[in-house]
Amino acid sequence: MKLLLENKNPIADGVVLLTLRHPDGDPLPAWTPGAHVDLVLADDLVRQYSLCGDPRDDSVFQVAVLREPDGRGGSQHVHDVLAAGQLVEVHGPRNHFELVEAKRYLFVAGGIGITPILPMIAQVEAMGHDWRLVYGGRTRSSMAFRDELERLGDVEIRPQDEYGLLDLEALLGEPAEGTAVYCCGPEGLLAAVEERCAAWPTGTLHVERFAPKPGAAQGQRHEFEIELSQTGTVLRVPADQSVLEVVERAGVPVLSSCQEGTCGTCETVVLAGTPDHRDSVLTAEERESGEVMMICVSRSCSPRLVLDL
């Protein structure tokens, strides 16, 4: 869908808030906290950004974008090229970072990783559950939504230049029964939180990445077959091609976006066989079940996979 970029406002050092609405004023698709959308910035430039507004407001989508000088060009395009009044192709929303039911919540955010957590906190607060947010960033002025968050409740703002790195050992050293942990931020923070939550009950930790987990897509690559259950077609997947590339070459329409295992757009149901998961989206439980796979990067542990395509 094409949406009108109504406003592009700076909200912190290096961060702009985009407000998009339907050009005809039509309501936008419903979404839940943790959801993201794809912004098609150019023909070969598609990026995922978390929705950070109010899910009850179906008139606008809002995303916050951090300028990343060493990134792949998406954030620089948003900051330097996009302007209010332009139409932007938007896909989604989709959610692989759903808020689960729990007795209490611990939110850990790093930098722009605060964006999916904002609407989560609003929902948890509305439900009357206990929650705590620890929010780290480079400097106080670089931390988006800081003033808004400090008015909410149990929020700890921890700029690195004032406090150093987040004390994750004190925060996560002892498992807390009934607590769901949500974390979004740079890879260093995600990896450190995952390490410290290894001793917590299975299913406690929920993370979201917008870049592949280091090494996730690596591993031996060998040839295997896929069967498309809807037609019975059997296709060979060579070692140097992905499942997505093979099915697209065969003329099978499949939605895809990032093609690096982070956005979840190409999620496909597996009817038989054992996937070799190489994405950065699925939880350990979802990987173990083998019910779905991201066909842009994941491969097969068995000679043949039967896919719901």
PDB file of C-alpha atoms in Angstrom:
ATOM      1  CA  MET A   1       0.000   0.000   0.000  1.00  0.00           C
ATOM      2  CA  LYS A   2       1.116   3.555  -0.688  1.00  0.00           C
ATOM      3  CA  LEU A   3       1.038   5.800   2.368  1.00  0.00           C
ATOM      4  CA  LEU A   4       1.577   9.529   2.647  1.00  0.00           C
ATOM      5  CA  LEU A   5       4.542  10.644   4.726  1.00  0.00           C
ATOM      6  CA  GLU A   6       2.736  13.309   6.709  1.00  0.00           C
ATOM      7  CA  ASN A   7       5.579  14.332   9.028  1.00  0.00           C
ATOM      8  CA  LYS A   8       9.272  13.647   9.572  1.00  0.00           C
ATOM      9  CA  ASN A   9      10.310  15.100  12.904  1.00  0.00           C
ATOM     10  CA  PRO A  10      13.629  14.856  14.809  1.00  0.00           C
ATOM     11  CA  ILE A  11      13.019  13.402  18.281  1.00  0.00           C
ATOM     12  CA  ALA A  12      16.595  12.719  19.475  1.00  0.00           C
ATOM     13  CA  ASP A  13      20.143  13.078  18.206  1.00  0.00           C
ATOM     14  CA  GLY A  14      20.188  11.178  14.911  1.00  0.00           C
ATOM     15  CA  VAL A  15      16.597   9.927  15.220  1.00  0.00           C
ATOM     16  CA  VAL A  16      13.561  10.986  13.189  1.00  0.00           C
ATOM     17  CA  LEU A  17       9.940  10.019  13.740  1.00  0.00           C
ATOM     18  CA  LEU A  18       7.955   9.248  10.572  1.00  0.00           C
ATOM     19  CA  THR A  19       4.172   9.606  10.614  1.00  0.00           C
ATOM     20  CA  LEU A  20       2.407   7.903   7.716  1.00  0.00           C
ATOM     21  CA  ARG A  21      -1.289   7.841   6.849  1.00  0.00           C
ATOM     22  CA  HIS A  22      -3.483   6.715   3.958  1.00  0.00           C
ATOM     23  CA  PRO A  23      -3.701   9.464   1.333  1.00  0.00           C
ATOM     24  CA  ASP A  24      -7.491   9.069   1.216  1.00  0.00           C
ATOM     25  CA  GLY A  25      -7.883   8.923   4.977  1.00  0.00           C
ATOM     26  CA  ASP A  26      -8.784   5.216   4.962  1.00  0.00           C
ATOM     27  CA  PRO A  27      -8.094   3.224   8.147  1.00  0.00           C
ATOM     28  CA  LEU A  28      -4.793   1.361   8.241  1.00  0.00           C
ATOM     29  CA  PRO A  29      -4.412  -2.362   8.975  1.00  0.00           C
ATOM     30  CA  ALA A  30      -4.647  -3.383  12.623  1.00  0.00           C
ATOM     31  CA  TRP A  31      -1.442  -4.201  14.485  1.00  0.00           C
ATOM     32  CA  THR A  32      -0.303  -5.353  17.908  1.00  0.00           C
ATOM     33  CA  PRO A  33       2.670  -4.265  20.054  1.00  0.00           C
ATOM     34  CA  GLY A  34       5.936  -5.635  18.664  1.00  0.00           C
ATOM     35  CA  ALA A  35       4.823  -5.404  15.017  1.00  0.00           C
ATOM     36  CA  HIS A  36       6.936  -3.944  12.239  1.00  0.00           C
ATOM     37  CA  VAL A  37       6.383  -2.713   8.698  1.00  0.00           C
ATOM     38  CA  ASP A  38       8.564  -2.769   5.591  1.00  0.00           C
ATOM     39  CA  LEU A  39       9.317   0.567   3.981  1.00  0.00           C
ATOM     40  CA  VAL A  40      10.149   0.253   0.287  1.00  0.00           C
ATOM     41  CA  LEU A  41      12.627   3.116  -0.031  1.00  0.00           C
ATOM     42  CA  ALA A  42      13.791   2.247  -3.555  1.00  0.00           C
ATOM     43  CA  ASP A  43      13.551  -0.725  -5.916  1.00  0.00           C
ATOM     44  CA  ASP A  44      16.401  -2.520  -4.166  1.00  0.00           C
ATOM     45  CA  LEU A  45      16.125  -0.856  -0.764  1.00  0.00           C
ATOM     46  CA  VAL A  46      13.581  -2.332   1.652  1.00  0.00           C
ATOM     47  CA  ARG A  47      13.946  -1.890   5.399  1.00  0.00           C
ATOM     48  CA  GLN A  48      11.971  -3.047   8.443  1.00  0.00           C
ATOM     49  CA  TYR A  49      11.010  -0.647  11.221  1.00  0.00           C
ATOM     50  CA  SER A  50       9.033  -1.281  14.411  1.00  0.00           C
ATOM     51  CA  LEU A  51       5.733   0.485  14.874  1.00  0.00           C
ATOM     52  CA  CYS A  52       5.964   2.714  17.926  1.00  0.00           C
ATOM     53  CA  GLY A  53       2.607   4.511  17.988  1.00  0.00           C
ATOM     54  CA  ASP A  54      -0.748   3.577  19.496  1.00  0.00           C
ATOM     55  CA  PRO A  55      -2.308   0.362  18.091  1.00  0.00           C
ATOM     56  CA  ARG A  56      -5.749   1.791  18.870  1.00  0.00           C
ATOM     57  CA  ASP A  57      -5.183   4.623  16.383  1.00  0.00           C
ATOM     58  CA  ASP A  58      -5.863   3.202  12.921  1.00  0.00           C
ATOM     59  CA  SER A  59      -5.297   6.542  11.179  1.00  0.00           C
ATOM     60  CA  VAL A  60      -1.485   6.539  11.273  1.00  0.00           C
ATOM     61  CA  PHE A  61       1.617   4.384  11.400  1.00  0.00           C
ATOM     62  CA  GLN A  62       4.629   5.780  13.256  1.00  0.00           C
ATOM     63  CA  VAL A  63       8.216   4.522  13.068  1.00  0.00           C
ATOM     64  CA  ALA A  64      11.434   5.997  14.461  1.00  0.00           C
ATOM     65  CA  VAL A  65      14.604   5.684  12.403  1.00  0.00           C
ATOM     66  CA  LEU A  66      18.163   6.066  13.672  1.00  0.00           C
ATOM     67  CA  ARG A  67      20.761   7.357  11.224  1.00  0.00           C
ATOM     68  CA  GLU A  68      23.424   4.647  10.958  1.00  0.00           C
ATOM     69  CA  PRO A  69      26.467   6.027   9.088  1.00  0.00           C
ATOM     70  CA  ASP A  70      27.974   2.545   8.796  1.00  0.00           C
ATOM     71  CA  GLY A  71      24.696   0.879   7.785  1.00  0.00           C
ATOM     72  CA  ARG A  72      23.584  -0.376   4.376  1.00  0.00           C
ATOM     73  CA  GLY A  73      21.973   2.860   3.231  1.00  0.00           C
ATOM     74  CA  GLY A  74      18.393   2.560   4.432  1.00  0.00           C
ATOM     75  CA  SER A  75      18.571   4.946   7.357  1.00  0.00           C
ATOM     76  CA  GLN A  76      20.580   7.472   5.370  1.00  0.00           C
ATOM     77  CA  HIS A  77      17.907   7.399   2.660  1.00  0.00           C
ATOM     78  CA  VAL A  78      15.219   8.033   5.281  1.00  0.00           C
ATOM     79  CA  HIS A  79      17.140  10.936   6.811  1.00  0.00           C
ATOM     80  CA  ASP A  80      18.451  12.543   3.629  1.00  0.00           C
ATOM     81  CA  VAL A  81      15.921  11.725   0.884  1.00  0.00           C
ATOM     82  CA  LEU A  82      12.463  11.121   2.318  1.00  0.00           C
ATOM     83  CA  ALA A  83      10.431  14.273   2.780  1.00  0.00           C
ATOM     84  CA  ALA A  84       6.985  15.083   4.092  1.00  0.00           C
ATOM     85  CA  GLY A  85       4.397  14.894   1.339  1.00  0.00           C
ATOM     86  CA  GLN A  86       5.971  11.918  -0.451  1.00  0.00           C
ATOM     87  CA  LEU A  87       4.191   8.603  -0.970  1.00  0.00           C
ATOM     88  CA  VAL A  88       5.959   5.572   0.479  1.00  0.00           C
ATOM     89  CA  GLU A  89       5.247   1.921  -0.335  1.00  0.00           C
ATOM     90  CA  VAL A  90       4.589   0.095   2.941  1.00  0.00           C
ATOM     91  CA  HIS A  91       4.181  -3.666   3.454  1.00  0.00           C
ATOM     92  CA  GLY A  92       2.768  -5.299   6.567  1.00  0.00           C
ATOM     93  CA  PRO A  93       2.400  -5.012   9.457  1.00  0.00           C
ATOM     94  CA  ARG A  94       3.806  -8.340  10.691  1.00  0.00           C
ATOM     95  CA  ASN A  95       4.667  -9.444  14.193  1.00  0.00           C
ATOM     96  CA  HIS A  96       7.355 -11.908  15.302  1.00  0.00           C
ATOM     97  CA  PHE A  97       7.818 -10.147  18.629  1.00  0.00           C
ATOM     98  CA  GLU A  98       4.396 -10.688  20.183  1.00  0.00           C
ATOM     99  CA  LEU A  99       3.666  -9.754  23.770  1.00  0.00           C
ATOM    100  CA  VAL A 100       2.922 -12.952  25.698  1.00  0.00           C
ATOM    101  CA  GLU A 101       0.876 -13.274  28.860  1.00  0.00           C
ATOM    102  CA  ALA A 102       2.997 -13.151  32.030  1.00  0.00           C
ATOM    103  CA  LYS A 103       2.779 -12.139  35.682  1.00  0.00           C
ATOM    104  CA  ARG A 104       5.389  -9.426  35.224  1.00  0.00           C
ATOM    105  CA  TYR A 105       7.601  -8.006  32.494  1.00  0.00           C
ATOM    106  CA  LEU A 106      11.208  -6.898  32.285  1.00  0.00           C
ATOM    107  CA  PHE A 107      11.995  -4.762  29.244  1.00  0.00           C
ATOM    108  CA  VAL A 108      15.608  -4.157  28.233  1.00  0.00           C
ATOM    109  CA  ALA A 109      16.145  -1.672  25.422  1.00  0.00           C
ATOM    110  CA  GLY A 110      19.281  -0.385  23.764  1.00  0.00           C
ATOM    111  CA  GLY A 111      19.134   2.769  21.653  1.00  0.00           C
ATOM    112  CA  ILE A 112      16.551   2.643  18.870  1.00  0.00           C
ATOM    113  CA  GLY A 113      15.515  -0.774  20.209  1.00  0.00           C
ATOM    114  CA  ILE A 114      13.086   1.130  22.414  1.00  0.00           C
ATOM    115  CA  THR A 115      10.640   1.470  19.497  1.00  0.00           C
ATOM    116  CA  PRO A 116       8.807  -1.907  19.667  1.00  0.00           C
ATOM    117  CA  ILE A 117       8.853  -1.787  23.455  1.00  0.00           C
ATOM    118  CA  LEU A 118       6.970   1.516  23.719  1.00  0.00           C
ATOM    119  CA  PRO A 119       3.544   0.110  22.748  1.00  0.00           C
ATOM    120  CA  MET A 120       4.249  -3.027  24.790  1.00  0.00           C
ATOM    121  CA  ILE A 121       4.677  -0.964  27.932  1.00  0.00           C
ATOM    122  CA  ALA A 122       1.463   0.930  27.190  1.00  0.00           C
ATOM    123  CA  GLN A 123      -0.459  -2.339  26.857  1.00  0.00           C
ATOM    124  CA  VAL A 124       1.051  -3.925  29.961  1.00  0.00           C
ATOM    125  CA  GLU A 125       0.327  -0.760  31.946  1.00  0.00           C
ATOM    126  CA  ALA A 126      -3.290  -0.773  30.704  1.00  0.00           C
ATOM    127  CA  MET A 127      -3.621  -4.422  31.768  1.00  0.00           C
ATOM    128  CA  GLY A 128      -2.391  -3.593  35.262  1.00  0.00           C
ATOM    129  CA  HIS A 129       0.638  -5.901  35.185  1.00  0.00           C
ATOM    130  CA  ASP A 130       3.933  -5.197  36.933  1.00  0.00           C
ATOM    131  CA  TRP A 131       6.702  -4.093  34.623  1.00  0.00           C
ATOM    132  CA  ARG A 132      10.172  -2.590  34.639  1.00  0.00           C
ATOM    133  CA  LEU A 133      12.169  -0.945  31.859  1.00  0.00           C
ATOM    134  CA  VAL A 134      15.941  -0.562  31.726  1.00  0.00           C
ATOM    135  CA  TYR A 135      16.853   1.642  28.781  1.00  0.00           C
ATOM    136  CA  GLY A 136      20.437   2.190  27.704  1.00  0.00           C
ATOM    137  CA  GLY A 137      21.894   4.471  25.061  1.00  0.00           C
ATOM    138  CA  ARG A 138      25.073   6.309  24.114  1.00  0.00           C
ATOM    139  CA  THR A 139      24.036   9.661  25.581  1.00  0.00           C
ATOM    140  CA  ARG A 140      20.870  11.032  27.141  1.00  0.00           C
ATOM    141  CA  SER A 141      20.242  13.261  24.116  1.00  0.00           C
ATOM    142  CA  SER A 142      20.450  10.291  21.731  1.00  0.00           C
ATOM    143  CA  MET A 143      17.709   8.327  23.526  1.00  0.00           C
ATOM    144  CA  ALA A 144      14.348   8.705  21.802  1.00  0.00           C
ATOM    145  CA  PHE A 145      11.104   8.965  23.812  1.00  0.00           C
ATOM    146  CA  ARG A 146      13.056   9.509  27.038  1.00  0.00           C
ATOM    147  CA  ASP A 147      10.777  12.180  28.519  1.00  0.00           C
ATOM    148  CA  GLU A 148       7.651  10.244  27.620  1.00  0.00           C
ATOM    149  CA  LEU A 149       8.974   7.084  29.269  1.00  0.00           C
ATOM    150  CA  GLU A 150      10.100   8.762  32.472  1.00  0.00           C
ATOM    151  CA  ARG A 151       6.503   9.789  33.123  1.00  0.00           C
ATOM    152  CA  LEU A 152       5.210   6.225  32.878  1.00  0.00           C
ATOM    153  CA  GLY A 153       6.540   4.408  35.931  1.00  0.00           C
ATOM    154  CA  ASP A 154       9.369   2.003  36.733  1.00  0.00           C
ATOM    155  CA  VAL A 155      11.802   3.260  34.119  1.00  0.00           C
ATOM    156  CA  GLU A 156      15.598   3.374  34.465  1.00  0.00           C
ATOM    157  CA  ILE A 157      17.303   5.607  31.903  1.00  0.00           C
ATOM    158  CA  ARG A 158      20.979   4.621  31.698  1.00  0.00           C
ATOM    159  CA  PRO A 159      23.064   6.633  29.202  1.00  0.00           C
ATOM    160  CA  GLN A 160      26.435   4.979  28.731  1.00  0.00           C
ATOM    161  CA  ASP A 161      28.413   8.200  29.146  1.00  0.00           C
ATOM    162  CA  GLU A 162      26.890   8.616  32.625  1.00  0.00           C
ATOM    163  CA  TYR A 163      26.495   5.038  33.903  1.00  0.00           C
ATOM    164  CA  GLY A 164      28.650   2.834  31.688  1.00  0.00           C
ATOM    165  CA  LEU A 165      27.255  -0.364  30.187  1.00  0.00           C
ATOM    166  CA  LEU A 166      24.027  -1.810  31.556  1.00  0.00           C
ATOM    167  CA  ASP A 167      24.623  -4.037  34.587  1.00  0.00           C
ATOM    168  CA  LEU A 168      23.075  -7.148  33.085  1.00  0.00           C
ATOM    169  CA  GLU A 169      24.452  -9.425  35.773  1.00  0.00           C
ATOM    170  CA  ALA A 170      22.550  -7.547  38.458  1.00  0.00           C
ATOM    171  CA  LEU A 171      19.501  -7.412  36.215  1.00  0.00           C
ATOM    172  CA  LEU A 172      19.433 -11.003  34.976  1.00  0.00           C
ATOM    173  CA  GLY A 173      21.787 -12.940  37.240  1.00  0.00           C
ATOM    174  CA  GLU A 174      18.974 -14.669  39.122  1.00  0.00           C
ATOM    175  CA  PRO A 175      15.999 -16.136  37.212  1.00  0.00           C
ATOM    176  CA  ALA A 176      12.678 -14.602  38.247  1.00  0.00           C
ATOM    177  CA  GLU A 177       9.726 -16.977  37.998  1.00  0.00           C
ATOM    178  CA  GLY A 178       6.747 -15.650  36.075  1.00  0.00           C
ATOM    179  CA  THR A 179       8.736 -12.847  34.405  1.00  0.00           C
ATOM    180  CA  ALA A 180       8.850 -12.382  30.646  1.00  0.00           C
ATOM    181  CA  VAL A 181      11.993 -10.655  29.397  1.00  0.00           C
ATOM    182  CA  TYR A 182      11.820  -8.559  26.228  1.00  0.00           C
ATOM    183  CA  CYS A 183      14.947  -7.150  24.637  1.00  0.00           C
ATOM    184  CA  CYS A 184      15.629  -5.147  21.506  1.00  0.00           C
ATOM    185  CA  GLY A 185      18.765  -3.243  20.601  1.00  0.00           C
ATOM    186  CA  PRO A 186      22.236  -3.676  19.088  1.00  0.00           C
ATOM    187  CA  GLU A 187      23.658  -7.155  18.612  1.00  0.00           C
ATOM    188  CA  GLY A 188      26.104  -6.836  21.513  1.00  0.00           C
ATOM    189  CA  LEU A 189      23.252  -6.222  23.936  1.00  0.00           C
ATOM    190  CA  LEU A 190      21.096  -9.025  22.503  1.00  0.00           C
ATOM    191  CA  ALA A 191      23.928 -11.550  22.708  1.00  0.00           C
ATOM    192  CA  ALA A 192      24.760 -10.563  26.294  1.00  0.00           C
ATOM    193  CA  VAL A 193      21.123 -10.810  27.377  1.00  0.00           C
ATOM    194  CA  GLU A 194      20.739 -14.191  25.659  1.00  0.00           C
ATOM    195  CA  GLU A 195      23.819 -15.462  27.484  1.00  0.00           C
ATOM    196  CA  ARG A 196      22.545 -14.367  30.885  1.00  0.00           C
ATOM    197  CA  CYS A 197      19.035 -15.703  30.270  1.00  0.00           C
ATOM    198  CA  ALA A 198      20.287 -19.182  29.348  1.00  0.00           C
ATOM    199  CA  ALA A 199      19.577 -20.311  32.915  1.00  0.00           C
ATOM    200  CA  TRP A 200      16.075 -18.819  32.941  1.00  0.00           C
ATOM    201  CA  PRO A 201      13.005 -20.985  32.192  1.00  0.00           C
ATOM    202  CA  THR A 202      12.520 -21.873  28.540  1.00  0.00           C
ATOM    203  CA  GLY A 203      10.431 -19.286  26.741  1.00  0.00           C
ATOM    204  CA  THR A 204      11.287 -16.471  29.150  1.00  0.00           C
ATOM    205  CA  LEU A 205      13.363 -14.379  26.757  1.00  0.00           C
ATOM    206  CA  HIS A 206      11.987 -12.665  23.671  1.00  0.00           C
ATOM    207  CA  VAL A 207      14.309 -10.716  21.369  1.00  0.00           C
ATOM    208  CA  GLU A 208      13.975  -8.979  18.027  1.00  0.00           C
ATOM    209  CA  ARG A 209      16.724  -8.405  15.503  1.00  0.00           C
ATOM    210  CA  PHE A 210      16.755  -6.235  12.385  1.00  0.00           C
ATOM    211  CA  ALA A 211      20.130  -7.555  11.277  1.00  0.00           C
ATOM    212  CA  PRO A 212      21.121 -11.232  11.055  1.00  0.00           C
ATOM    213  CA  LYS A 213      22.542 -12.845  14.144  1.00  0.00           C
ATOM    214  CA  PRO A 214      26.295 -13.297  13.532  1.00  0.00           C
ATOM    215  CA  GLY A 215      26.931 -16.676  11.926  1.00  0.00           C
ATOM    216  CA  ALA A 216      23.224 -17.560  11.737  1.00  0.00           C
ATOM    217  CA  ALA A 217      23.195 -18.228   7.989  1.00  0.00           C
ATOM    218  CA  GLN A 218      26.553 -19.979   7.888  1.00  0.00           C
ATOM    219  CA  GLY A 219      27.157 -23.707   7.722  1.00  0.00           C
ATOM    220  CA  GLN A 220      27.618 -26.449   5.160  1.00  0.00           C
ATOM    221  CA  ARG A 221      25.501 -26.100   2.055  1.00  0.00           C
ATOM    222  CA  HIS A 222      24.418 -29.197   0.189  1.00  0.00           C
ATOM    223  CA  GLU A 223      21.834 -30.005  -2.435  1.00  0.00           C
ATOM    224  CA  PHE A 224      18.338 -31.174  -1.441  1.00  0.00           C
ATOM    225  CA  GLU A 225      14.821 -31.383  -2.859  1.00  0.00           C
ATOM    226  CA  ILE A 226      11.633 -29.540  -2.041  1.00  0.00           C
ATOM    227  CA  GLU A 227       8.134 -30.722  -2.851  1.00  0.00           C
ATOM    228  CA  LEU A 228       5.450 -28.087  -3.296  1.00  0.00           C
ATOM    229  CA  SER A 229       2.407 -29.727  -1.726  1.00  0.00           C
ATOM    230  CA  GLN A 230      -0.197 -27.641  -3.541  1.00  0.00           C
ATOM    231  CA  THR A 231       0.917 -28.910  -6.966  1.00  0.00           C
ATOM    232  CA  GLY A 232       3.120 -31.916  -6.229  1.00  0.00           C
ATOM    233  CA  THR A 233       6.015 -30.245  -8.040  1.00  0.00           C
ATOM    234  CA  VAL A 234       9.470 -31.400  -6.945  1.00  0.00           C
ATOM    235  CA  LEU A 235      12.355 -28.953  -7.307  1.00  0.00           C
ATOM    236  CA  ARG A 236      16.084 -29.327  -6.731  1.00  0.00           C
ATOM    237  CA  VAL A 237      17.774 -26.765  -4.496  1.00  0.00           C
ATOM    238  CA  PRO A 238      21.467 -26.544  -5.457  1.00  0.00           C
ATOM    239  CA  ALA A 239      24.082 -25.831  -2.808  1.00  0.00           C
ATOM    240  CA  ASP A 240      24.627 -22.329  -4.148  1.00  0.00           C
ATOM    241  CA  GLN A 241      20.964 -21.263  -4.244  1.00  0.00           C
ATOM    242  CA  SER A 242      18.283 -20.642  -1.634  1.00  0.00           C
ATOM    243  CA  VAL A 243      14.845 -22.216  -1.480  1.00  0.00           C
ATOM    244  CA  LEU A 244      13.398 -18.780  -2.188  1.00  0.00           C
ATOM    245  CA  GLU A 245      15.470 -18.371  -5.338  1.00  0.00           C
ATOM    246  CA  VAL A 246      14.444 -21.817  -6.593  1.00  0.00           C
ATOM    247  CA  VAL A 247      10.708 -21.367  -6.056  1.00  0.00           C
ATOM    248  CA  GLU A 248      10.759 -17.876  -7.575  1.00  0.00           C
ATOM    249  CA  ARG A 249      12.597 -19.207 -10.627  1.00  0.00           C
ATOM    250  CA  ALA A 250       9.861 -21.845 -10.933  1.00  0.00           C
ATOM    251  CA  GLY A 251       7.242 -19.094 -11.092  1.00  0.00           C
ATOM    252  CA  VAL A 252       5.807 -19.647  -7.612  1.00  0.00           C
ATOM    253  CA  PRO A 253       4.738 -16.329  -6.035  1.00  0.00           C
ATOM    254  CA  VAL A 254       6.228 -15.930  -2.550  1.00  0.00           C
ATOM    255  CA  LEU A 255       6.304 -12.772  -0.475  1.00  0.00           C
ATOM    256  CA  SER A 256       9.798 -11.822   0.647  1.00  0.00           C
ATOM    257  CA  SER A 257      11.598  -8.720   1.817  1.00  0.00           C
ATOM    258  CA  CYS A 258      14.946  -8.745   3.629  1.00  0.00           C
ATOM    259  CA  GLN A 259      16.279 -12.017   2.134  1.00  0.00           C
ATOM    260  CA  GLU A 260      18.599 -12.371   5.116  1.00  0.00           C
ATOM    261  CA  GLY A 261      16.390 -14.134   7.655  1.00  0.00           C
ATOM    262  CA  THR A 262      15.332 -11.221   9.838  1.00  0.00           C
ATOM    263  CA  CYS A 263      11.922  -9.912   8.732  1.00  0.00           C
ATOM    264  CA  GLY A 264       9.821 -13.095   8.664  1.00  0.00           C
ATOM    265  CA  THR A 265       8.050 -12.193   5.411  1.00  0.00           C
ATOM    266  CA  CYS A 266       8.904 -15.475   3.655  1.00  0.00           C
ATOM    267  CA  GLU A 267       7.827 -17.731   6.538  1.00  0.00           C
ATOM    268  CA  THR A 268       6.593 -20.988   5.015  1.00  0.00           C
ATOM    269  CA  VAL A 269       4.819 -23.981   6.565  1.00  0.00           C
ATOM    270  CA  VAL A 270       6.826 -27.237   6.539  1.00  0.00           C
ATOM    271  CA  LEU A 271       4.638 -30.332   6.105  1.00  0.00           C
ATOM    272  CA  ALA A 272       7.407 -32.951   6.118  1.00  0.00           C
ATOM    273  CA  GLY A 273      11.170 -33.072   6.514  1.00  0.00           C
ATOM    274  CA  THR A 274      13.553 -31.356   8.911  1.00  0.00           C
ATOM    275  CA  PRO A 275      14.505 -27.734   8.247  1.00  0.00           C
ATOM    276  CA  ASP A 276      18.024 -26.461   8.842  1.00  0.00           C
ATOM    277  CA  HIS A 277      17.102 -23.153  10.474  1.00  0.00           C
ATOM    278  CA  ARG A 278      19.467 -20.289   9.667  1.00  0.00           C
ATOM    279  CA  ASP A 279      17.201 -17.329  10.358  1.00  0.00           C
ATOM    280  CA  SER A 280      17.319 -14.736  13.125  1.00  0.00           C
ATOM    281  CA  VAL A 281      13.555 -14.722  13.780  1.00  0.00           C
ATOM    282  CA  LEU A 282      12.286 -18.007  15.194  1.00  0.00           C
ATOM    283  CA  THR A 283      12.464 -18.917  18.874  1.00  0.00           C
ATOM    284  CA  ALA A 284      14.176 -22.073  20.076  1.00  0.00           C
ATOM    285  CA  GLU A 285      10.751 -23.678  20.550  1.00  0.00           C
ATOM    286  CA  GLU A 286       9.671 -22.783  17.017  1.00  0.00           C
ATOM    287  CA  ARG A 287      12.895 -24.187  15.605  1.00  0.00           C
ATOM    288  CA  GLU A 288      12.450 -27.404  17.563  1.00  0.00           C
ATOM    289  CA  SER A 289       8.904 -27.869  16.279  1.00  0.00           C
ATOM    290  CA  GLY A 290      10.051 -27.573  12.653  1.00  0.00           C
ATOM    291  CA  GLU A 291       6.597 -26.387  11.597  1.00  0.00           C
ATOM    292  CA  VAL A 292       7.779 -23.317   9.681  1.00  0.00           C
ATOM    293  CA  MET A 293      10.963 -21.999   8.096  1.00  0.00           C
ATOM    294  CA  MET A 294      12.314 -18.829   6.501  1.00  0.00           C
ATOM    295  CA  ILE A 295      13.035 -19.973   2.964  1.00  0.00           C
ATOM    296  CA  CYS A 296      15.317 -17.040   2.140  1.00  0.00           C
ATOM    297  CA  VAL A 297      18.180 -18.455   4.219  1.00  0.00           C
ATOM    298  CA  SER A 298      17.206 -21.754   5.853  1.00  0.00           C
ATOM    299  CA  ARG A 299      17.978 -25.084   4.234  1.00  0.00           C
ATOM    300  CA  SER A 300      17.281 -28.762   4.940  1.00  0.00           C
ATOM    301  CA  CYS A 301      18.699 -31.443   7.207  1.00  0.00           C
ATOM    302  CA  SER A 302      16.715 -34.107   5.314  1.00  0.00           C
ATOM    303  CA  PRO A 303      16.923 -35.117   1.626  1.00  0.00           C
ATOM    304  CA  ARG A 304      13.508 -33.574   0.941  1.00  0.00           C
ATOM    305  CA  LEU A 305      11.274 -30.937   2.456  1.00  0.00           C
ATOM    306  CA  VAL A 306       7.556 -30.767   1.739  1.00  0.00           C
ATOM    307  CA  LEU A 307       6.419 -27.163   1.823  1.00  0.00           C
ATOM    308  CA  ASP A 308       2.945 -25.667   1.835  1.00  0.00           C
ATOM    309  CA  LEU A 309       3.470 -23.880  -1.477  1.00  0.00           C
TER     310      LEU A 309
END
